[in-house]
């Protein structure tokens, strides 16, 4: 009895399988070759990293060839896919850190991802940021599934054609080993034998290990502090009766004032400011500090200046602010000053402002009466920050004030930008209502790196002008302002390989303020020069307390 002839639908299905099978195999092979090499592309910045053979795919195929249980093969293939996707994610985050912060990503710093998302949200909006996060998660899950399928598909092909498949995979593996031993390169600078995913994970593990090593000696560094036991009568004696303000200018780095396309505009503002200060009886001296951070993570610089410790990573910061390290704000408070923190970018109470820095008053976006519009990340224009501080902390008879003020109008994304308004008309900030629409949006600015750089320069000009507005309108002969940058701006502005140097200036009317620091040999004026002294930022606290103490 003869078998019935196949139906038309059966013939169609068989034909579809016939042409789809080699295409599916080709897609699977391409996934196994390309995906594990993506971390290498991100780390080198070159697509030539694709001209290599990934060891991760060879290993999983060899393992799947010898495992007899189907469910175990599925689990192993899923683990492989997950490892590759995790490596891609780590390499991608590391690439972002290098581009913006000029450092490698440390998984121990994972808390900073939330802050990074906050900056992105301020730049493109909450909805767009949420959509990007959801898209990234969906793509990651899809890639894990695709790599799992690819590994199983190729291993199944090897099993169906065992003799040929074994010969091919064995030859490729042998070639990889030989290439690794002799350092073969099909493309200059790209070793043929690749382990890009393994390298990405290994780099992350190495960063964690380095962080743990750095933290090991931290308790001793925190405890080693000759100023912590100083009696109040010996602290800051040369500044008694002065109102002392530490003003951090966000992203105010050396590139703002030296050797860039946008520095002439900032330099012009500094020259005009210098002339204004002289006319009003102020003197200024300036130098350079080396910041522990770059492109962001401003609080690392703030804590470094305050504690005299080199705080260059979030895990170190987390331990320092949970310690009893003696800070500059502690010294002023102990010596009789009223201490104030003003962080206009904060929308919530800052716990460490009380528990670690021990400020008497914490000002933020929610308690300074501001009724104007937001300017991207900068919820409040710097000129309003200065005006509120002057009106509520320096007006009339008052106890000497020590304050740290964070000026955030020069914070990325540097758009939209506020404009200087008459001091007497600032009021509750409603005067700023039309200004965001009068400026370019961050979305427009960030379409071109040159435009980003120009708006960065304009933002620094605005922040400096707002400080000069404050100094012009506040009649306080006992005022001392220490103005400094927290870090250089991101790589898109500073350029690859830029240093970590930031300007610092001391501004005061009383000549005695400068007699105390004559041995520092700082440069005259509001702008440091190439000949000005350069200190690490962690050296400032001890030198400051020594110069102005008994």
Short mmCIF file of C-alpha atoms in Angstrom, two decimals:
data_model
loop_
_atom_site.label_atom_id
_atom_site.label_comp_id
_atom_site.label_asym_id
_atom_site.label_seq_id
_atom_site.Cartn_x
_atom_site.Cartn_y
_atom_site.Cartn_z
CA UNK A 1 0.00 0.00 0.00
CA UNK A 2 1.53 3.34 -1.01
CA UNK A 3 1.64 6.35 1.33
CA UNK A 4 -0.72 9.17 0.51
CA UNK A 5 0.82 12.09 -1.33
CA UNK A 6 1.57 15.11 0.92
CA UNK A 7 -0.99 17.84 0.86
CA UNK A 8 -0.25 21.27 -0.57
CA UNK A 9 -0.10 22.82 2.92
CA UNK A 10 2.35 20.19 4.09
CA UNK A 11 4.56 20.80 1.06
CA UNK A 12 4.44 24.55 1.73
CA UNK A 13 5.43 24.08 5.39
CA UNK A 14 8.29 21.76 4.40
CA UNK A 15 9.48 24.26 1.81
CA UNK A 16 9.36 27.08 4.37
CA UNK A 17 11.40 25.04 6.83
CA UNK A 18 13.85 24.24 4.06
CA UNK A 19 14.68 27.87 3.28
CA UNK A 20 14.24 29.18 6.84
CA UNK A 21 16.53 26.66 8.51
CA UNK A 22 19.84 27.95 7.06
CA UNK A 23 18.73 31.58 7.56
CA UNK A 24 17.94 30.89 11.21
CA UNK A 25 21.28 29.16 11.64
CA UNK A 26 23.06 32.12 10.06
CA UNK A 27 21.26 34.58 12.36
CA UNK A 28 22.14 32.44 15.38
CA UNK A 29 25.82 32.27 14.39
CA UNK A 30 25.88 36.03 13.81
CA UNK A 31 24.41 36.66 17.27
CA UNK A 32 26.99 34.39 18.90
CA UNK A 33 29.80 36.22 17.11
CA UNK A 34 28.64 39.82 17.47
CA UNK A 35 26.93 40.11 20.86
CA UNK A 36 29.86 38.96 23.04
CA UNK A 37 32.11 41.42 21.16
CA UNK A 38 29.93 44.48 21.89
CA UNK A 39 31.68 45.23 25.22
CA UNK A 40 34.92 45.44 23.26
CA UNK A 41 33.41 47.97 20.87
CA UNK A 42 32.29 50.09 23.81
CA UNK A 43 35.64 49.89 25.60
CA UNK A 44 37.74 50.67 22.51
CA UNK A 45 35.30 52.95 20.72
CA UNK A 46 36.04 51.11 17.48
CA UNK A 47 33.84 48.84 15.33
CA UNK A 48 37.06 47.00 14.38
CA UNK A 49 36.63 45.12 17.65
CA UNK A 50 34.12 42.98 15.72
CA UNK A 51 36.94 41.43 13.66
CA UNK A 52 37.63 38.85 16.36
CA UNK A 53 36.53 35.46 17.66
CA UNK A 54 34.65 35.50 21.00
CA UNK A 55 35.76 32.80 23.42
CA UNK A 56 32.46 32.99 25.36
CA UNK A 57 30.52 31.55 22.40
CA UNK A 58 33.09 28.82 21.81
CA UNK A 59 32.90 27.73 25.45
CA UNK A 60 29.10 27.56 25.57
CA UNK A 61 28.94 25.55 22.32
CA UNK A 62 31.57 23.09 23.57
CA UNK A 63 29.67 22.68 26.83
CA UNK A 64 26.31 22.22 25.12
CA UNK A 65 27.82 19.53 22.86
CA UNK A 66 28.63 17.26 25.80
CA UNK A 67 25.60 17.87 28.05
CA UNK A 68 22.99 15.16 27.37
CA UNK A 69 20.02 16.67 29.24
CA UNK A 70 17.91 19.11 27.26
CA UNK A 71 16.71 21.13 30.27
CA UNK A 72 20.28 21.57 31.50
CA UNK A 73 21.29 22.80 28.07
CA UNK A 74 18.48 25.38 28.18
CA UNK A 75 19.58 26.61 31.62
CA UNK A 76 23.23 26.84 30.55
CA UNK A 77 22.31 28.71 27.36
CA UNK A 78 20.21 31.15 29.40
CA UNK A 79 23.11 31.70 31.81
CA UNK A 80 25.38 32.40 28.84
CA UNK A 81 22.90 34.93 27.43
CA UNK A 82 22.56 36.62 30.81
CA UNK A 83 26.32 36.87 31.29
CA UNK A 84 26.79 38.48 27.88
CA UNK A 85 23.97 40.97 28.45
CA UNK A 86 25.31 41.87 31.90
CA UNK A 87 28.74 42.41 30.31
CA UNK A 88 27.20 44.67 27.65
CA UNK A 89 25.33 46.64 30.33
CA UNK A 90 28.49 47.07 32.44
CA UNK A 91 30.52 48.12 29.41
CA UNK A 92 27.80 50.56 28.36
CA UNK A 93 27.61 52.16 31.79
CA UNK A 94 31.42 52.25 31.95
CA UNK A 95 31.48 53.97 28.56
CA UNK A 96 29.04 56.58 29.86
CA UNK A 97 31.11 57.14 33.00
CA UNK A 98 34.26 57.61 30.93
CA UNK A 99 32.57 60.04 28.55
CA UNK A 100 31.01 62.15 31.30
CA UNK A 101 33.05 61.60 34.48
CA UNK A 102 36.37 60.42 33.00
CA UNK A 103 36.42 57.44 35.36
CA UNK A 104 35.56 53.76 35.15
CA UNK A 105 32.24 52.58 36.51
CA UNK A 106 32.49 50.89 39.89
CA UNK A 107 29.54 48.56 40.60
CA UNK A 108 29.96 49.53 44.24
CA UNK A 109 28.80 52.97 43.04
CA UNK A 110 25.53 51.60 41.68
CA UNK A 111 23.61 54.16 43.78
CA UNK A 112 24.86 56.85 41.39
CA UNK A 113 22.78 55.42 38.54
CA UNK A 114 19.70 56.87 40.19
CA UNK A 115 21.33 60.32 40.34
CA UNK A 116 22.39 59.96 36.70
CA UNK A 117 18.79 59.19 35.75
CA UNK A 118 17.75 62.29 37.66
CA UNK A 119 20.04 64.45 35.54
CA UNK A 120 18.74 62.79 32.36
CA UNK A 121 15.18 63.38 33.54
CA UNK A 122 15.91 67.06 34.10
CA UNK A 123 17.31 67.22 30.57
CA UNK A 124 14.68 65.34 28.52
CA UNK A 125 11.74 64.98 30.90
CA UNK A 126 10.43 62.27 33.20
CA UNK A 127 8.25 60.59 30.57
CA UNK A 128 11.06 60.28 28.03
CA UNK A 129 13.47 59.02 30.71
CA UNK A 130 10.98 56.39 31.89
CA UNK A 131 10.43 55.30 28.29
CA UNK A 132 14.18 54.93 27.78
CA UNK A 133 14.56 52.83 30.94
CA UNK A 134 11.65 50.57 29.95
CA UNK A 135 13.07 50.23 26.43
CA UNK A 136 16.50 49.31 27.82
CA UNK A 137 14.99 46.62 30.06
CA UNK A 138 12.90 45.19 27.20
CA UNK A 139 15.94 45.11 24.90
CA UNK A 140 18.06 43.43 27.60
CA UNK A 141 15.47 40.70 28.18
CA UNK A 142 14.99 40.24 24.43
CA UNK A 143 18.75 39.87 23.92
CA UNK A 144 19.00 37.26 26.71
CA UNK A 145 16.23 35.27 25.01
CA UNK A 146 17.84 35.71 21.57
CA UNK A 147 21.27 34.56 22.79
CA UNK A 148 19.73 31.59 24.58
CA UNK A 149 17.97 30.60 21.37
CA UNK A 150 21.12 31.18 19.29
CA UNK A 151 23.29 28.97 21.49
CA UNK A 152 20.70 26.17 21.46
CA UNK A 153 20.13 26.54 17.70
CA UNK A 154 23.81 26.31 16.77
CA UNK A 155 24.48 23.46 19.21
CA UNK A 156 21.51 21.57 17.76
CA UNK A 157 22.97 22.01 14.28
CA UNK A 158 26.29 20.65 15.49
CA UNK A 159 24.52 17.64 17.02
CA UNK A 160 22.59 16.92 13.80
CA UNK A 161 25.80 17.01 11.76
CA UNK A 162 28.08 15.74 14.50
CA UNK A 163 31.12 14.84 12.42
CA UNK A 164 31.27 18.09 10.45
CA UNK A 165 30.09 20.22 13.38
CA UNK A 166 32.69 18.75 15.74
CA UNK A 167 35.44 19.32 13.19
CA UNK A 168 34.45 22.95 12.66
CA UNK A 169 34.08 23.85 16.33
CA UNK A 170 37.32 22.05 17.21
CA UNK A 171 39.21 23.88 14.44
CA UNK A 172 37.88 27.28 15.52
CA UNK A 173 38.71 26.56 19.17
CA UNK A 174 42.24 25.46 18.26
CA UNK A 175 42.67 28.59 16.15
CA UNK A 176 41.50 30.75 19.05
CA UNK A 177 44.01 29.12 21.41
CA UNK A 178 46.87 29.57 18.94
CA UNK A 179 45.86 33.18 18.29
CA UNK A 180 45.78 33.86 22.03
CA UNK A 181 49.21 32.32 22.55
CA UNK A 182 50.92 34.21 19.72
CA UNK A 183 48.95 37.44 20.13
CA UNK A 184 47.58 37.36 16.61
CA UNK A 185 45.82 40.49 15.33
CA UNK A 186 43.77 40.56 12.13
CA UNK A 187 43.35 44.29 12.74
CA UNK A 188 46.03 46.36 14.45
CA UNK A 189 45.27 46.82 18.13
CA UNK A 190 42.51 44.17 18.17
CA UNK A 191 43.63 40.68 19.35
CA UNK A 192 41.96 37.99 17.27
CA UNK A 193 41.33 35.88 20.36
CA UNK A 194 38.67 37.92 22.12
CA UNK A 195 37.16 37.64 25.60
CA UNK A 196 35.42 41.02 25.60
CA UNK A 197 32.48 40.02 27.80
CA UNK A 198 34.75 38.32 30.30
CA UNK A 199 37.02 41.37 30.28
CA UNK A 200 34.08 43.71 30.96
CA UNK A 201 32.97 41.70 33.96
CA UNK A 202 36.58 41.35 35.11
CA UNK A 203 37.07 45.12 34.93
CA UNK A 204 33.98 45.64 37.07
CA UNK A 205 35.21 43.12 39.63
CA UNK A 206 38.62 44.81 39.65
CA UNK A 207 36.99 48.19 40.32
CA UNK A 208 35.10 46.75 43.28
CA UNK A 209 38.32 45.22 44.61
CA UNK A 210 40.14 48.54 44.29
CA UNK A 211 37.34 50.31 46.14
CA UNK A 212 37.40 47.77 48.96
CA UNK A 213 41.16 48.20 49.28
CA UNK A 214 40.81 51.98 49.43
CA UNK A 215 38.17 51.67 52.13
CA UNK A 216 40.35 49.42 54.25
CA UNK A 217 42.51 52.33 55.45
CA UNK A 218 39.65 54.81 55.71
CA UNK A 219 38.89 54.42 59.44
CA UNK A 220 42.50 55.28 60.29
CA UNK A 221 42.43 58.33 57.99
CA UNK A 222 39.19 59.55 59.55
CA UNK A 223 40.55 59.17 63.08
CA UNK A 224 43.90 60.83 62.27
CA UNK A 225 42.78 64.45 62.73
CA UNK A 226 44.73 66.97 64.77
CA UNK A 227 41.97 69.59 64.51
CA UNK A 228 39.13 67.55 65.98
CA UNK A 229 40.31 68.18 69.55
CA UNK A 230 41.13 71.87 69.15
CA UNK A 231 39.40 74.06 71.76
CA UNK A 232 36.88 76.55 70.38
CA UNK A 233 39.07 79.43 71.54
CA UNK A 234 41.84 78.37 69.13
CA UNK A 235 39.67 77.86 66.03
CA UNK A 236 39.32 80.47 63.27
CA UNK A 237 40.47 83.33 65.50
CA UNK A 238 41.50 85.48 62.51
CA UNK A 239 37.97 85.34 61.09
CA UNK A 240 36.02 86.21 64.24
CA UNK A 241 33.12 88.52 63.44
CA UNK A 242 33.22 87.69 59.73
CA UNK A 243 30.39 86.29 57.62
CA UNK A 244 32.12 83.51 55.68
CA UNK A 245 30.54 82.00 52.57
CA UNK A 246 31.88 78.97 50.69
CA UNK A 247 30.29 79.24 47.24
CA UNK A 248 30.65 76.17 45.03
CA UNK A 249 30.14 77.03 41.35
CA UNK A 250 28.86 73.91 39.63
CA UNK A 251 31.11 72.57 36.83
CA UNK A 252 33.43 75.61 37.09
CA UNK A 253 36.66 74.10 35.84
CA UNK A 254 39.89 75.26 34.25
CA UNK A 255 38.41 74.90 30.75
CA UNK A 256 36.01 77.74 31.59
CA UNK A 257 38.86 80.25 31.90
CA UNK A 258 41.76 78.91 29.84
CA UNK A 259 42.35 77.83 26.27
CA UNK A 260 38.89 76.99 24.90
CA UNK A 261 36.51 78.55 22.37
CA UNK A 262 34.17 79.59 25.16
CA UNK A 263 36.71 80.80 27.76
CA UNK A 264 37.06 84.35 26.31
CA UNK A 265 33.44 85.10 27.29
CA UNK A 266 34.03 83.86 30.84
CA UNK A 267 37.33 85.75 31.02
CA UNK A 268 35.56 88.96 30.03
CA UNK A 269 33.05 88.49 32.86
CA UNK A 270 35.95 87.87 35.28
CA UNK A 271 37.76 91.02 34.13
CA UNK A 272 34.64 93.12 34.57
CA UNK A 273 34.00 91.47 37.92
CA UNK A 274 37.52 92.17 39.05
CA UNK A 275 37.11 95.87 38.19
CA UNK A 276 33.77 95.98 40.03
CA UNK A 277 35.26 94.35 43.13
CA UNK A 278 38.12 96.85 43.25
CA UNK A 279 35.71 99.75 42.85
CA UNK A 280 33.68 98.48 45.81
CA UNK A 281 36.71 97.99 48.05
CA UNK A 282 37.13 94.24 47.69
CA UNK A 283 40.39 92.36 47.24
CA UNK A 284 40.61 88.91 45.68
CA UNK A 285 43.32 86.25 45.51
CA UNK A 286 43.12 83.04 43.50
CA UNK A 287 44.72 79.64 42.92
CA UNK A 288 43.89 76.16 41.61
CA UNK A 289 42.62 73.04 43.33
CA UNK A 290 42.62 69.48 42.01
CA UNK A 291 39.13 68.08 42.40
CA UNK A 292 38.57 64.41 43.29
CA UNK A 293 35.78 64.16 40.71
CA UNK A 294 35.12 65.10 37.10
CA UNK A 295 31.96 65.94 35.19
CA UNK A 296 29.62 65.27 38.11
CA UNK A 297 29.25 63.78 41.62
CA UNK A 298 29.70 67.24 43.11
CA UNK A 299 29.20 66.07 46.68
CA UNK A 300 32.52 64.23 46.50
CA UNK A 301 34.27 67.57 46.04
CA UNK A 302 32.21 69.24 48.75
CA UNK A 303 33.04 66.55 51.29
CA UNK A 304 36.71 66.56 50.26
CA UNK A 305 37.00 70.30 50.91
CA UNK A 306 35.09 70.05 54.19
CA UNK A 307 36.86 67.00 55.66
CA UNK A 308 40.41 67.14 54.35
CA UNK A 309 39.98 63.55 53.08
CA UNK A 310 40.31 62.49 49.44
CA UNK A 311 36.73 61.42 48.70
CA UNK A 312 36.77 60.28 45.08
CA UNK A 313 34.17 57.47 45.14
CA UNK A 314 30.63 57.11 46.39
CA UNK A 315 31.39 54.15 48.73
CA UNK A 316 34.08 56.26 50.43
CA UNK A 317 31.67 59.20 50.67
CA UNK A 318 29.02 56.94 52.19
CA UNK A 319 31.40 55.88 54.94
CA UNK A 320 32.80 59.36 55.57
CA UNK A 321 29.41 61.02 56.04
CA UNK A 322 28.47 58.31 58.54
CA UNK A 323 31.59 58.99 60.59
CA UNK A 324 32.50 61.66 63.15
CA UNK A 325 35.12 63.37 60.95
CA UNK A 326 35.61 67.03 61.87
CA UNK A 327 34.45 69.32 59.04
CA UNK A 328 34.88 73.00 58.26
CA UNK A 329 31.24 73.58 59.20
CA UNK A 330 31.93 71.82 62.52
CA UNK A 331 34.88 74.14 63.13
CA UNK A 332 32.85 77.29 62.46
CA UNK A 333 29.91 76.07 64.53
CA UNK A 334 32.20 75.12 67.43
CA UNK A 335 33.85 78.55 67.26
CA UNK A 336 30.52 80.36 67.53
CA UNK A 337 29.21 80.86 63.99
CA UNK A 338 25.66 80.14 62.85
CA UNK A 339 26.07 77.58 60.06
CA UNK A 340 23.88 77.41 56.97
CA UNK A 341 23.67 75.06 53.98
CA UNK A 342 21.94 76.28 50.83
CA UNK A 343 21.38 73.60 48.18
CA UNK A 344 18.73 74.94 45.77
CA UNK A 345 18.71 71.72 43.73
CA UNK A 346 17.40 69.71 46.70
CA UNK A 347 13.66 69.13 46.87
CA UNK A 348 13.82 67.03 50.06
CA UNK A 349 15.48 67.50 53.46
CA UNK A 350 19.17 66.55 53.40
CA UNK A 351 19.78 64.16 56.28
CA UNK A 352 23.58 64.36 56.23
CA UNK A 353 23.37 68.14 56.46
CA UNK A 354 22.20 67.60 60.03
CA UNK A 355 23.79 64.31 61.04
CA UNK A 356 27.28 64.86 59.59
CA UNK A 357 27.84 68.53 58.71
CA UNK A 358 25.73 69.70 61.68
CA UNK A 359 24.34 72.79 59.94
CA UNK A 360 22.03 74.95 62.02
CA UNK A 361 19.88 75.74 58.98
CA UNK A 362 19.24 73.81 55.76
CA UNK A 363 17.87 75.78 52.81
CA UNK A 364 16.57 74.02 49.70
CA UNK A 365 14.12 74.46 46.84
CA UNK A 366 11.15 73.97 49.12
CA UNK A 367 11.76 76.52 51.87
CA UNK A 368 13.08 79.69 50.23
CA UNK A 369 9.78 81.06 48.91
CA UNK A 370 10.63 80.67 45.22
CA UNK A 371 7.58 80.99 42.93
CA UNK A 372 9.36 81.15 39.57
CA UNK A 373 9.96 78.52 36.87
CA UNK A 374 12.52 75.72 36.84
CA UNK A 375 15.55 75.97 34.55
CA UNK A 376 16.21 72.30 33.85
CA UNK A 377 18.26 70.78 36.67
CA UNK A 378 18.55 74.20 38.28
CA UNK A 379 15.25 74.58 40.08
CA UNK A 380 16.19 78.08 41.22
CA UNK A 381 18.36 80.70 39.44
CA UNK A 382 21.59 81.49 41.27
CA UNK A 383 20.77 85.20 41.57
CA UNK A 384 17.60 84.33 43.52
CA UNK A 385 19.65 82.02 45.76
CA UNK A 386 22.02 84.88 46.59
CA UNK A 387 19.16 87.34 47.14
CA UNK A 388 17.27 85.10 49.54
CA UNK A 389 20.45 84.32 51.47
CA UNK A 390 21.33 88.01 51.74
CA UNK A 391 17.84 89.03 52.85
CA UNK A 392 17.37 86.28 55.42
CA UNK A 393 20.88 85.63 56.79
CA UNK A 394 22.90 88.84 56.44
CA UNK A 395 20.38 91.65 56.96
CA UNK A 396 20.38 93.57 60.23
CA UNK A 397 22.22 92.65 63.43
CA UNK A 398 23.05 88.97 63.34
CA UNK A 399 25.35 86.31 64.68
CA UNK A 400 28.31 85.70 62.30
CA UNK A 401 27.26 83.28 59.57
CA UNK A 402 29.21 80.52 57.90
CA UNK A 403 27.44 79.13 54.83
CA UNK A 404 28.06 76.69 52.03
CA UNK A 405 26.04 77.74 48.98
CA UNK A 406 25.78 75.53 45.90
CA UNK A 407 25.33 77.56 42.71
CA UNK A 408 23.65 75.20 40.25
CA UNK A 409 22.68 77.31 37.24
CA UNK A 410 25.90 76.08 35.61
CA UNK A 411 24.93 72.43 36.13
CA UNK A 412 24.47 70.23 33.08
CA UNK A 413 22.47 70.36 30.76
CA UNK A 414 23.23 74.15 30.76
CA UNK A 415 19.87 74.97 29.20
CA UNK A 416 17.50 76.71 29.46
CA UNK A 417 19.45 79.58 30.98
CA UNK A 418 18.24 82.39 33.27
CA UNK A 419 19.24 86.01 32.78
CA UNK A 420 20.35 88.63 35.33
CA UNK A 421 17.49 90.83 36.54
CA UNK A 422 17.55 94.00 38.68
CA UNK A 423 18.35 93.02 42.27
CA UNK A 424 15.44 95.00 43.69
CA UNK A 425 12.93 93.28 41.38
CA UNK A 426 13.77 89.64 42.17
CA UNK A 427 10.96 89.30 44.70
CA UNK A 428 9.56 85.76 44.88
CA UNK A 429 11.10 84.79 41.54
CA UNK A 430 7.98 85.36 39.44
CA UNK A 431 10.01 87.79 37.35
CA UNK A 432 11.78 84.78 35.81
CA UNK A 433 8.52 83.33 34.41
CA UNK A 434 9.11 84.24 30.74
CA UNK A 435 12.82 83.40 30.69
CA UNK A 436 12.82 79.61 30.03
CA UNK A 437 10.91 80.16 26.78
CA UNK A 438 13.39 82.88 25.78
CA UNK A 439 16.33 80.44 25.98
CA UNK A 440 17.17 77.46 23.80
CA UNK A 441 15.90 74.19 25.27
CA UNK A 442 18.28 71.45 26.39
CA UNK A 443 16.97 69.20 23.61
CA UNK A 444 17.99 71.76 21.00
CA UNK A 445 21.32 72.59 22.62
CA UNK A 446 22.43 68.98 22.93
CA UNK A 447 22.08 68.27 19.22
CA UNK A 448 25.53 69.76 18.65
CA UNK A 449 28.63 69.48 20.90
CA UNK A 450 29.74 73.00 19.93
CA UNK A 451 26.41 74.40 21.07
CA UNK A 452 26.69 72.47 24.34
CA UNK A 453 30.11 74.04 24.93
CA UNK A 454 28.87 77.54 24.18
CA UNK A 455 25.91 77.18 26.54
CA UNK A 456 28.21 75.81 29.24
CA UNK A 457 30.30 78.96 28.91
CA UNK A 458 27.19 81.15 29.07
CA UNK A 459 25.97 79.33 32.18
CA UNK A 460 29.27 80.01 33.98
CA UNK A 461 29.07 83.65 32.92
CA UNK A 462 25.59 83.88 34.43
CA UNK A 463 26.63 82.25 37.71
CA UNK A 464 29.62 84.56 38.10
CA UNK A 465 27.50 87.60 37.26
CA UNK A 466 24.96 86.54 39.89
CA UNK A 467 27.74 86.47 42.50
CA UNK A 468 28.91 89.95 41.48
CA UNK A 469 25.30 91.12 41.76
CA UNK A 470 25.26 89.82 45.33
CA UNK A 471 28.58 91.46 46.23
CA UNK A 472 27.46 94.78 44.74
CA UNK A 473 24.16 94.88 46.62
CA UNK A 474 25.22 93.57 50.04
CA UNK A 475 26.89 96.14 52.26
CA UNK A 476 28.83 93.90 54.63
CA UNK A 477 32.41 94.99 55.38
CA UNK A 478 32.94 91.73 57.28
CA UNK A 479 31.98 89.51 54.36
CA UNK A 480 34.44 86.82 53.19
CA UNK A 481 33.56 84.74 50.13
CA UNK A 482 35.50 81.62 49.16
CA UNK A 483 34.34 80.91 45.62
CA UNK A 484 35.47 77.75 43.83
CA UNK A 485 34.53 75.15 41.27
CA UNK A 486 33.56 71.65 42.28
CA UNK A 487 34.82 69.88 39.16
CA UNK A 488 35.50 70.25 35.45
CA UNK A 489 32.49 69.91 33.13
CA UNK A 490 31.79 66.63 31.31
CA UNK A 491 34.04 65.37 28.54
CA UNK A 492 31.77 66.80 25.83
CA UNK A 493 32.92 70.22 27.10
CA UNK A 494 36.33 69.56 28.69
CA UNK A 495 37.59 67.14 26.03
CA UNK A 496 39.12 63.72 26.47
CA UNK A 497 41.87 63.47 29.05
CA UNK A 498 41.27 66.87 30.64
CA UNK A 499 42.73 67.50 34.07
CA UNK A 500 40.73 67.90 37.29
CA UNK A 501 41.78 71.47 38.08
CA UNK A 502 39.26 74.08 39.28
CA UNK A 503 39.65 77.76 40.21
CA UNK A 504 39.37 78.99 43.79
CA UNK A 505 39.25 82.61 44.98
CA UNK A 506 39.00 84.38 48.32
CA UNK A 507 37.16 87.73 48.22
CA UNK A 508 37.07 90.17 51.16
CA UNK A 509 37.38 93.84 52.09
CA UNK A 510 39.48 93.43 55.24
CA UNK A 511 43.23 93.31 54.39
CA UNK A 512 43.79 91.15 57.50
CA UNK A 513 42.05 88.27 55.72
CA UNK A 514 44.88 88.20 53.19
CA UNK A 515 47.70 88.82 55.67
CA UNK A 516 46.78 85.51 57.27
CA UNK A 517 47.40 83.67 53.99
CA UNK A 518 50.42 85.61 52.74
CA UNK A 519 52.48 82.41 52.84
CA UNK A 520 50.13 80.79 50.31
CA UNK A 521 51.38 83.12 47.53
CA UNK A 522 48.05 83.07 45.73
CA UNK A 523 47.66 85.24 42.61
CA UNK A 524 46.08 88.67 42.83
CA UNK A 525 42.60 88.98 41.33
CA UNK A 526 39.54 86.85 40.80
CA UNK A 527 41.15 84.65 38.13
CA UNK A 528 44.11 82.29 38.71
CA UNK A 529 46.94 82.20 36.17
CA UNK A 530 49.19 79.44 34.91
CA UNK A 531 51.68 80.48 37.60
CA UNK A 532 49.15 80.23 40.47
CA UNK A 533 49.67 77.55 43.14
CA UNK A 534 47.95 74.19 42.67
CA UNK A 535 46.82 72.13 45.67
CA UNK A 536 44.84 68.96 45.98
CA UNK A 537 41.39 69.84 47.27
CA UNK A 538 41.84 67.69 50.39
CA UNK A 539 44.77 69.91 51.46
CA UNK A 540 42.56 72.99 51.77
CA UNK A 541 40.86 72.27 55.11
CA UNK A 542 44.03 71.88 57.16
CA UNK A 543 45.76 74.85 55.52
CA UNK A 544 42.68 77.02 56.01
CA UNK A 545 42.27 76.09 59.68
CA UNK A 546 46.01 76.58 60.27
CA UNK A 547 46.15 79.98 58.56
CA UNK A 548 43.11 81.40 60.32
CA UNK A 549 43.48 79.61 63.65
CA UNK A 550 45.58 80.48 66.67
#
